Amino acid sequence: MTDLKQSSPPRLVAVSNRTAYGSQTRAGGLAVALWDTLAESGGLWIGWSGKIFDVPRRRVQLVEEDGVSFALVDMSKAEYEGFYLGYANSVLWPVMHNRLDLAVFDSDYFAAYESINRRFAEAVEAQTSETDIVWVQDYHFFLLARHLKDGGCRRRTGFFLHIPFPAPEVFRSIPNHMTLAEGICAYDVVGLQSPHDCANLGRYLHEEMGAEKMDDERYRIGDHVLTMRLCPIGIDAEGFSLSATSEVAEKASNRLSRFLGKRNLVIGVDRMDYSKGLPQRFEGMATLFDKYPDLHGNISFTQIAPPSRSVVEEYAQLRQQLDELSGRINGDYGDLDWIPIRYLARGYDREELAGLYRLARVGLVTPLQDGMNLVAKEYIAAQDPDDPGVLVLSQFAGAAQQMTDALIINPHDRNAVAEAVREALQMPLDERQRRWRALYRGICEQDINWWRDHFLAAFDTSGPAD
Ligand code: ADP
């Protein structure tokens, strides 16, 4: 066993499908939090090179940027299709978000997933030493620590799951769920976003693997002790708040203001994904327009949703569904001088987004299932403390477990969405300020640096009791 109490902090090695290497902007978020810590510990970031080749290659490219080393792994076209588009995005993403109906269980996908996890484990073994802490990000790499162990490689390993862990009954429907669970159990520390996720994984491990709960965080599975840490991810709240008053932010906000006139802005900002509940949100707004004609002409709902992963069929269908819905709602409720729903299928810069959030009287965040939902936190960070807007938040976002001063709704209930937006629009200033202060305090206390430190601190106490 390695000595955990070293005088200098151990070197951190991050593993994720995508790295921040070569990206123009690293403003805020995970990339900065990881980058700082990696740079301080002379660390290494291992990930996919972003390059796809016709035939498999075993090349690992070593590069450096701003004090951080990178080991970049290539993929062949078949591997990318089987591992990324296939197993990660067409099996794990839908199932973990409770959409079993959308999962495509193809055994070739799983073979590609195993093979890429093995390839990354080999890269970890080759590029790290026993004293390093290897921190693996997300559902692309459930099996990485297992492959390390099988190859006789001893490392301290942590895994953070950014997406939800579903009810055991749902997880069990994945044909290879036991292999995935054995993968989870090979890590020393597993971090999850919400108490709900911890309860689900805890129950699954108990029922399927006979895991025994030792204390609040530790489970004994055979002769292995797994630390399961509740570690909700945060944002750079103060940095984001500052960017909401930047020149770029104000310019974007002014552009939209000119269009809005005196109308109140209700904003939605999401990747276009079926987990985000966009059709249900549009229906909720239609219900609002239907029930409250006095709002016609007085509010503007703007949904920003750039297409993502458009090669997967469900995403193309969603796009079509949103096009149809917004067309129908605008046709039904719009007027010569009023467009009820503005739907923009494109992305904006972070600073522009911050300016748009700040302008919005209501932030509408209504996913059907979401690991955390950072947009909810960004919306709060961007508000003007003297005249803050109101967050309407789905009970099924991880963020709802922390952000209890938002208006929490069931996104499937279009009446509830409509009533919450109505309530938000009518909310008196003192209540808006009181709710906002509590929410802002929360996102500052548990920001992105807190998240990183809280996760890594689990290594101080992980492992069997003395
Ligand atoms: P997910 O990781 O599922 O996409 P999150 O809400 O946790 O959902 O994170 C989304 C991130 O992407 C946020 O930082 C948000 O600012 C950014 N984002 C979402 N939609 C857009 C958009 N239309 N333009 C630019 N950035 C966006």
Short mmCIF file of N, CA, C and O and ligand atoms in Angstrom, two decimals, residues 93 240 269-271 275-276 304-306 344 346-350 353 357 370 372-376 378, ligand 1:
data_model
loop_
_atom_site.label_atom_id
_atom_site.label_comp_id
_atom_site.label_asym_id
_atom_site.label_seq_id
_atom_site.Cartn_x
_atom_site.Cartn_y
_atom_site.Cartn_z
N TRP A 93 -26.39 6.89 -21.82
CA TRP A 93 -27.07 8.18 -21.64
C TRP A 93 -28.59 8.00 -21.49
O TRP A 93 -29.16 8.47 -20.50
N PHE A 240 -18.67 33.95 -12.70
CA PHE A 240 -19.80 34.03 -13.63
C PHE A 240 -20.60 35.30 -13.37
O PHE A 240 -21.07 35.97 -14.30
N VAL A 269 -32.22 27.92 -21.52
CA VAL A 269 -30.93 27.70 -22.19
C VAL A 269 -30.52 26.25 -21.96
O VAL A 269 -30.32 25.84 -20.82
N ASP A 270 -30.44 25.49 -23.01
CA ASP A 270 -30.12 24.06 -22.86
C ASP A 270 -29.44 23.54 -24.11
O ASP A 270 -29.66 24.07 -25.19
N ARG A 271 -28.63 22.50 -23.92
CA ARG A 271 -28.25 21.72 -25.09
C ARG A 271 -29.54 21.06 -25.57
O ARG A 271 -30.39 20.72 -24.76
N SER A 275 -33.35 14.81 -22.57
CA SER A 275 -33.44 14.85 -21.10
C SER A 275 -33.88 16.21 -20.59
O SER A 275 -34.24 16.35 -19.42
N LYS A 276 -33.84 17.22 -21.43
CA LYS A 276 -34.07 18.59 -20.95
C LYS A 276 -35.56 18.98 -20.88
O LYS A 276 -35.89 20.07 -20.44
N ILE A 304 -33.00 29.09 -25.99
CA ILE A 304 -31.76 28.91 -26.73
C ILE A 304 -31.37 27.45 -26.61
O ILE A 304 -31.17 26.94 -25.51
N ALA A 305 -31.28 26.76 -27.73
CA ALA A 305 -30.99 25.32 -27.69
C ALA A 305 -30.23 24.88 -28.94
O ALA A 305 -30.84 24.53 -29.94
N PRO A 306 -28.89 24.93 -28.87
CA PRO A 306 -28.14 24.49 -30.05
C PRO A 306 -28.24 22.98 -30.22
O PRO A 306 -28.22 22.25 -29.24
N LEU A 344 -34.20 29.70 -30.61
CA LEU A 344 -32.95 29.91 -31.34
C LEU A 344 -32.09 28.66 -31.25
O LEU A 344 -31.61 28.30 -30.17
N ARG A 346 -29.10 27.75 -31.70
CA ARG A 346 -27.65 28.02 -31.81
C ARG A 346 -27.08 28.33 -30.44
O ARG A 346 -27.80 28.62 -29.48
N GLY A 347 -25.74 28.25 -30.34
CA GLY A 347 -25.09 28.52 -29.06
C GLY A 347 -24.65 29.97 -28.96
O GLY A 347 -24.60 30.68 -29.97
N TYR A 348 -24.38 30.42 -27.76
CA TYR A 348 -23.84 31.76 -27.54
C TYR A 348 -22.63 31.65 -26.62
O TYR A 348 -22.48 30.67 -25.89
N ASP A 349 -21.75 32.67 -26.65
CA ASP A 349 -20.60 32.68 -25.75
C ASP A 349 -21.07 32.74 -24.30
O ASP A 349 -22.15 33.25 -24.03
N ARG A 350 -20.18 32.31 -23.42
CA ARG A 350 -20.55 32.32 -21.99
C ARG A 350 -20.94 33.71 -21.51
O ARG A 350 -21.90 33.88 -20.78
N LEU A 353 -24.29 34.70 -22.81
CA LEU A 353 -25.34 34.00 -22.06
C LEU A 353 -25.57 34.65 -20.71
O LEU A 353 -26.71 34.83 -20.28
N TYR A 357 -29.11 35.87 -19.28
CA TYR A 357 -29.70 35.38 -18.02
C TYR A 357 -30.08 36.57 -17.13
O TYR A 357 -31.12 36.59 -16.50
N ASP A 370 -31.82 15.13 -14.82
CA ASP A 370 -30.54 15.82 -15.07
C ASP A 370 -29.60 15.57 -13.89
O ASP A 370 -30.02 15.69 -12.74
N MET A 372 -27.02 17.32 -12.70
CA MET A 372 -26.97 18.52 -11.87
C MET A 372 -27.84 19.61 -12.51
O MET A 372 -28.83 20.03 -12.00
N ASN A 373 -27.45 20.08 -13.63
CA ASN A 373 -27.94 21.23 -14.40
C ASN A 373 -27.24 22.50 -13.94
O ASN A 373 -27.62 23.15 -12.95
N LEU A 374 -26.21 22.83 -14.67
CA LEU A 374 -25.40 24.01 -14.34
C LEU A 374 -26.07 25.30 -14.76
O LEU A 374 -25.80 26.36 -14.20
N VAL A 375 -26.97 25.21 -15.75
CA VAL A 375 -27.67 26.41 -16.20
C VAL A 375 -28.42 27.04 -15.02
O VAL A 375 -28.45 28.26 -14.85
N ALA A 376 -29.01 26.21 -14.16
CA ALA A 376 -29.76 26.74 -12.99
C ALA A 376 -28.83 27.60 -12.13
O ALA A 376 -29.21 28.67 -11.66
N GLU A 378 -25.91 28.99 -13.10
CA GLU A 378 -25.45 30.16 -13.86
C GLU A 378 -26.52 31.25 -13.86
O GLU A 378 -26.20 32.44 -13.75
P1 ADP B 1 -25.48 19.41 -19.81
O1 ADP B 1 -24.13 19.15 -19.22
O2 ADP B 1 -26.41 18.23 -19.77
O3 ADP B 1 -25.44 20.04 -21.15
P2 ADP B 1 -25.67 21.58 -17.85
O4 ADP B 1 -26.78 22.56 -17.64
O5 ADP B 1 -25.16 20.95 -16.62
O6 ADP B 1 -26.21 20.50 -18.88
O7 ADP B 1 -24.45 22.29 -18.57
C1 ADP B 1 -24.62 22.93 -19.78
C2 ADP B 1 -23.49 23.91 -20.01
O8 ADP B 1 -23.52 24.27 -21.37
C3 ADP B 1 -23.68 25.20 -19.20
O9 ADP B 1 -22.44 25.67 -18.76
C4 ADP B 1 -24.31 26.15 -20.20
O10 ADP B 1 -23.95 27.50 -20.02
C5 ADP B 1 -23.79 25.64 -21.53
N1 ADP B 1 -24.83 25.84 -22.54
C6 ADP B 1 -26.05 25.29 -22.58
N2 ADP B 1 -26.75 25.73 -23.62
C7 ADP B 1 -25.97 26.61 -24.27
C8 ADP B 1 -26.13 27.44 -25.42
N3 ADP B 1 -27.28 27.47 -26.08
N4 ADP B 1 -25.09 28.21 -25.79
C9 ADP B 1 -23.96 28.18 -25.09
N5 ADP B 1 -23.74 27.44 -24.00
C10 ADP B 1 -24.73 26.66 -23.59
#
